[in-house]
Coordinates of N, CA and C in Angstrom, one line a residue:
M22 N 73.8 109.3 105.4 CA 74.7 109.3 104.1 C 75.8 110.1 105.0
S23 N 77.1 109.6 105.0 CA 78.4 110.6 105.2 C 78.6 111.3 104.1
T24 N 79.5 112.3 104.1 CA 79.9 113.2 103.2 C 81.3 112.4 102.3
D25 N 81.7 111.1 102.9 CA 82.6 110.4 102.2 C 82.2 109.4 101.6
E26 N 80.6 109.3 101.3 CA 80.0 108.6 100.5 C 79.6 109.0 99.2
I27 N 79.7 110.8 99.4 CA 79.2 110.9 97.9 C 80.2 111.2 96.8
T28 N 79.7 110.7 96.0 CA 80.5 110.5 94.7 C 80.7 111.8 94.1
H29 N 82.2 112.0 93.1 CA 81.9 113.2 92.4 C 80.7 113.5 91.5
S30 N 80.2 112.4 91.0 CA 79.0 112.2 90.2 C 77.7 113.4 90.5
D31 N 77.7 112.5 92.1 CA 76.3 113.1 92.9 C 76.7 114.8 93.3
R32 N 78.0 114.9 93.4 CA 78.0 116.5 93.9 C 77.6 117.4 92.6
K33 N 78.2 117.0 91.2 CA 78.0 117.3 89.9 C 76.5 117.7 89.6
T34 N 75.8 116.8 90.4 CA 74.6 116.8 89.8 C 73.7 117.8 90.6
V35 N 74.6 117.7 91.8 CA 73.2 118.9 92.8 C 73.9 120.4 92.3
Y36 N 75.3 120.6 91.7 CA 75.8 121.6 91.5 C 75.1 122.2 90.4
T37 N 74.8 121.3 89.2 CA 74.2 121.7 88.2 C 72.7 122.1 88.5
A38 N 71.9 121.4 89.3 CA 70.8 121.6 89.9 C 70.3 123.0 90.8
L39 N 71.1 123.4 91.6 CA 71.5 124.3 92.0 C 71.5 125.6 91.3
R40 N 72.8 125.6 90.4 CA 73.0 126.6 89.5 C 72.2 126.9 88.2
Q41 N 71.4 125.7 87.9 CA 70.6 126.0 86.7 C 69.4 126.1 87.0
T42 N 68.8 126.1 88.4 CA 67.6 125.7 88.6 C 67.3 126.3 89.9
H43 N 67.2 126.1 90.4 CA 67.1 126.4 92.1 C 67.5 127.9 92.7
L44 N 68.8 128.2 92.4 CA 69.2 129.1 92.6 C 68.8 130.4 91.5
P45 N 68.2 130.1 90.6 CA 67.6 131.3 89.8 C 66.2 131.6 90.0
K46 N 65.5 130.0 90.5 CA 64.0 130.6 91.0 C 63.9 131.0 92.1
M47 N 65.2 131.0 93.1 CA 64.6 131.8 94.8 C 65.2 133.0 94.2
D48 N 66.4 133.1 93.3 CA 66.6 134.8 92.8 C 65.2 135.5 92.5
D49 N 64.8 134.6 91.4 CA 63.7 135.5 91.3 C 62.2 135.9 92.2
A50 N 62.6 134.8 93.1 CA 61.2 134.8 94.1 C 61.7 135.7 95.4
N51 N 63.3 136.4 95.1 CA 63.6 137.7 95.9 C 63.9 136.7 97.5
V52 N 64.4 135.2 97.7 CA 64.2 134.9 98.5 C 66.5 134.9 98.8
V53 N 66.9 134.8 97.4 CA 68.3 135.1 97.7 C 68.6 135.8 96.6
D54 N 69.9 136.9 96.9 CA 70.6 137.2 95.8 C 71.4 136.6 94.9
Y55 N 71.2 136.1 94.0 CA 72.3 135.2 93.0 C 72.8 135.8 91.9
D56 N 74.2 135.8 92.0 CA 75.0 136.3 90.8 C 75.8 134.9 90.2
P57 N 75.1 134.9 89.1 CA 75.7 133.5 88.4 C 76.9 133.9 87.9
N58 N 77.2 134.7 87.1 CA 78.9 135.1 86.8 C 79.4 135.0 87.9
R59 N 79.5 135.2 89.5 CA 80.3 135.2 90.4 C 80.2 134.0 91.2
G60 N 79.3 133.3 90.8 CA 78.7 132.1 91.9 C 78.6 132.5 93.6
H61 N 78.2 133.7 93.4 CA 77.8 134.7 94.7 C 76.3 134.5 94.9
V62 N 76.1 134.1 96.4 CA 74.6 133.7 97.2 C 74.8 134.4 97.8
E63 N 73.7 135.3 98.5 CA 73.5 135.7 100.2 C 71.6 136.0 100.2
P64 N 71.8 136.2 101.3 CA 70.2 136.2 101.9 C 69.3 137.5 101.2
A65 N 68.1 137.3 100.5 CA 67.7 138.5 100.0 C 66.3 139.0 101.2
E66 N 65.5 140.3 100.7 CA 64.6 140.5 101.5 C 63.5 139.4 101.8
E67 N 63.1 138.3 101.2 CA 62.0 137.5 101.2 C 62.6 136.7 101.8
F68 N 63.8 136.4 102.5 CA 64.3 135.3 102.7 C 63.9 135.0 104.1
E69 N 63.6 135.9 105.1 CA 63.2 135.5 106.4 C 61.7 134.9 106.3
D70 N 60.9 135.2 105.1 CA 59.3 134.4 105.0 C 59.6 133.1 104.8
V71 N 61.0 132.4 104.7 CA 60.9 131.3 104.0 C 62.0 130.7 105.5
E72 N 62.3 131.6 106.3 CA 63.3 131.2 106.9 C 62.8 130.2 107.9
V73 N 61.3 130.0 108.3 CA 60.9 129.7 109.4 C 60.8 128.1 108.9
Y74 N 61.1 127.7 107.7 CA 60.9 126.4 107.0 C 62.4 125.8 107.4
L75 N 63.4 126.4 107.6 CA 64.4 125.9 107.6 C 64.8 125.4 109.1
D76 N 64.0 124.4 109.3 CA 64.6 124.0 111.2 C 65.4 123.1 110.8
V77 N 67.2 123.3 110.9 CA 68.3 122.8 110.8 C 68.7 122.1 112.2
V78 N 68.4 120.9 112.1 CA 68.8 120.1 113.4 C 70.3 119.5 113.2
P79 N 71.5 120.0 113.9 CA 72.5 119.1 114.0 C 72.7 117.6 114.3
E80 N 73.2 117.2 113.7 CA 72.8 115.2 114.3 C 73.0 115.0 115.3
K81 N 73.7 115.6 116.5 CA 74.1 115.6 118.3 C 72.8 116.7 118.8
E82 N 72.2 116.8 118.2 CA 71.2 118.0 118.6 C 69.8 117.7 118.9
I83 N 68.9 117.7 119.9 CA 67.4 117.3 120.0 C 66.6 118.4 119.0
P84 N 65.8 118.3 118.5 CA 64.6 118.7 117.7 C 64.3 119.5 118.4
R85 N 64.0 121.0 118.4 CA 63.6 121.6 119.2 C 62.0 121.0 120.0
S86 N 61.2 120.9 119.0 CA 60.0 120.1 119.2 C 59.9 119.0 120.6
E87 N 60.8 118.4 120.4 CA 61.4 116.9 121.1 C 61.3 118.1 122.3
Y88 N 62.4 118.4 122.5 CA 63.2 119.4 123.7 C 61.9 119.8 124.6
Y89 N 61.3 120.8 124.0 CA 60.1 121.4 124.6 C 59.1 120.4 125.3
L90 N 58.8 119.7 124.4 CA 57.7 118.6 124.9 C 58.6 117.8 126.0
G91 N 59.6 117.6 126.0 CA 60.5 116.7 127.3 C 60.4 118.1 128.4
L92 N 61.0 119.0 128.4 CA 60.5 119.7 129.3 C 59.3 120.4 129.9
S93 N 58.2 120.0 128.9 CA 56.8 120.1 129.4 C 56.5 119.2 130.7
A94 N 57.0 117.7 130.1 CA 56.6 116.6 130.7 C 57.2 116.5 132.2
F95 N 58.5 117.1 132.1 CA 59.3 117.2 133.0 C 58.6 118.0 134.5
A96 N 58.3 119.4 134.0 CA 57.4 120.8 134.4 C 56.4 119.8 134.8
A97 N 55.6 119.3 134.4 CA 54.2 118.6 134.8 C 54.5 117.4 135.8
A98 N 55.6 116.4 136.0 CA 55.8 115.8 137.0 C 56.5 116.6 138.4
L99 N 56.9 117.5 138.0 CA 57.9 118.5 139.3 C 56.7 118.7 139.8
L100 N 55.7 119.4 139.1 CA 54.3 119.9 140.0 C 53.8 119.0 140.5
A101 N 53.2 117.8 140.1 CA 52.6 117.0 140.6 C 53.3 116.6 141.9
V102 N 54.5 116.2 141.9 CA 55.1 116.0 143.1 C 55.5 116.8 144.3
A103 N 55.6 118.3 143.8 CA 55.8 119.1 144.6 C 53.8 119.6 145.2
W104 N 53.1 119.1 144.4 CA 51.5 119.4 144.9 C 50.9 118.1 146.2
V105 N 51.4 116.7 145.9 CA 51.0 115.9 146.7 C 51.9 115.9 147.9
D106 N 53.2 117.2 148.1 CA 53.8 116.9 148.8 C 54.7 115.8 149.4
V107 N 55.5 115.2 148.2 CA 56.3 114.3 148.1 C 57.8 114.9 148.6
F108 N 58.5 114.4 149.8 CA 59.8 115.1 150.5 C 60.5 114.2 149.3
P109 N 61.6 115.2 148.5 CA 61.9 116.7 149.5 C 61.4 117.9 148.6
F110 N 60.2 117.4 147.6 CA 59.8 118.7 147.4 C 58.3 119.3 148.2
D111 N 58.4 118.6 149.4 CA 57.5 119.6 150.0 C 58.4 120.3 151.0
L112 N 59.8 120.5 150.6 CA 60.2 121.5 151.5 C 60.1 123.1 150.9
L113 N 59.8 123.0 149.5 CA 59.7 124.1 149.3 C 58.2 124.8 148.9
A114 N 57.4 125.9 148.5 CA 56.1 126.1 148.7 C 56.1 126.0 147.1
D115 N 54.6 125.4 146.7 CA 54.5 125.1 145.1 C 54.5 126.4 144.4
V116 N 54.4 127.3 144.8 CA 54.5 128.8 143.9 C 56.1 128.5 143.7
T117 N 56.8 128.4 144.6 CA 58.7 128.0 144.3 C 58.9 127.4 142.8
W118 N 58.1 126.2 143.6 CA 58.5 125.4 142.0 C 57.9 125.8 140.9
A119 N 56.8 126.4 140.8 CA 56.2 127.3 139.7 C 57.4 128.1 138.8
A120 N 57.5 128.9 139.8 CA 58.9 130.2 139.7 C 60.4 129.2 138.9
V121 N 60.5 128.4 139.5 CA 61.5 127.1 138.8 C 61.3 126.5 137.5
I122 N 60.3 126.6 137.1 CA 59.4 125.9 135.7 C 59.6 127.1 134.9
V123 N 59.4 128.3 135.2 CA 59.0 129.6 134.6 C 60.4 129.8 134.2
A124 N 61.3 129.7 135.2 CA 62.8 130.1 134.8 C 63.4 129.1 134.0
L125 N 63.2 127.7 134.0 CA 63.7 126.8 133.1 C 63.4 127.1 131.6
F126 N 62.2 127.4 131.5 CA 61.5 127.9 130.0 C 62.1 129.0 129.7
A127 N 62.4 129.9 130.8 CA 63.1 131.2 130.1 C 64.5 131.0 129.8
V128 N 65.1 130.2 130.6 CA 66.4 130.1 130.1 C 67.0 129.4 129.1
S129 N 65.8 128.3 128.5 CA 65.4 127.7 127.2 C 65.4 128.9 125.8
A130 N 64.4 129.5 126.3 CA 64.1 130.2 125.2 C 65.3 131.3 125.1
A131 N 65.9 131.6 125.8 CA 67.2 132.9 125.6 C 68.3 131.9 125.2
V132 N 68.4 130.7 125.6 CA 69.6 130.2 124.8 C 68.9 130.0 123.6
D133 N 67.8 129.4 123.2 CA 67.2 129.3 121.6 C 66.9 130.5 120.5
T134 N 67.0 131.7 121.6 CA 67.4 133.3 121.1 C 68.8 133.2 120.4
Y135 N 69.7 132.8 121.4 CA 71.1 132.9 121.0 C 71.5 132.2 120.1
Y136 N 70.9 131.0 119.9 CA 71.5 130.1 119.2 C 71.2 130.2 117.9
D137 N 69.8 130.8 117.6 CA 68.9 130.9 116.2 C 70.0 132.6 115.8
A138 N 70.3 133.1 116.5 CA 70.9 134.6 115.9 C 72.3 133.9 115.1
H139 N 72.9 133.2 115.7 CA 74.0 132.5 115.4 C 73.8 131.5 114.1
R140 N 72.7 130.6 113.8 CA 72.5 130.0 113.1 C 72.2 130.3 111.6
Q141 N 71.9 131.5 111.5 CA 71.2 132.5 110.5 C 72.4 132.2 108.9
L142 N 71.5 131.9 108.1 CA 72.5 131.8 106.8 C 72.8 133.5 106.7
G143 N 74.3 133.1 106.4 CA 75.1 134.3 106.5 C 75.8 134.7 107.6
S144 N 75.4 134.2 108.7 CA 76.1 135.1 110.3 C 77.2 134.8 110.1
D145 N 77.6 133.6 109.7 CA 79.3 133.6 110.2 C 80.0 133.6 109.2
G146 N 79.8 134.7 108.4 CA 80.4 135.6 107.1 C 80.6 134.5 106.0
A147 N 81.6 134.7 104.7 CA 81.1 133.7 103.7 C 81.6 132.5 103.8
P148 N 80.8 131.8 102.8 CA 80.8 130.3 102.8 C 82.5 130.1 102.2
P149 N 82.9 129.0 103.0 CA 84.3 128.5 102.4 C 84.6 128.1 100.9
D150 N 85.8 128.7 100.1 CA 85.6 128.4 98.9 C 85.6 126.3 98.7
L151 N 84.8 126.4 97.6 CA 85.1 124.7 97.3 C 86.3 124.6 95.9
P152 N 86.7 123.5 96.0 CA 87.9 123.7 95.1 C 86.6 123.2 94.0
E153 N 87.7 123.4 92.4 CA 86.7 123.1 90.9 C 86.7 121.6 91.0
Q154 N 85.4 121.5 90.6 CA 85.5 119.9 90.2 C 85.1 120.2 88.7
D155 N 85.5 119.0 88.0 CA 84.8 118.6 86.4 C 84.2 118.1 86.4

């Protein structure tokens, strides 16, 4: 569903549920600090305990599990053709191909770590103000 398809009534329902139920419960659980008077929400002490469950995958990205599964399949195929000495994979030693694979996983993990640091809740400053809706 695109944001254009969301009606005013839908937005109000979600806003009300968040404000009256979900945010107070998360505040009580010390997951977020919620100030209902100011409408201010930010991560609290226990947020890191639940952050692991928030695997947000933008629309044009591949989920990590699928990415690493594909990378593992690629690595296995690369090692297989290097092991049976298929040209041009026989030009390098098998240990060199293994080092290439380790480097691929290391670079992938480094990129993942970099993006994780920037995707955390509150890492990009305060959320934009939304116009008041009746």
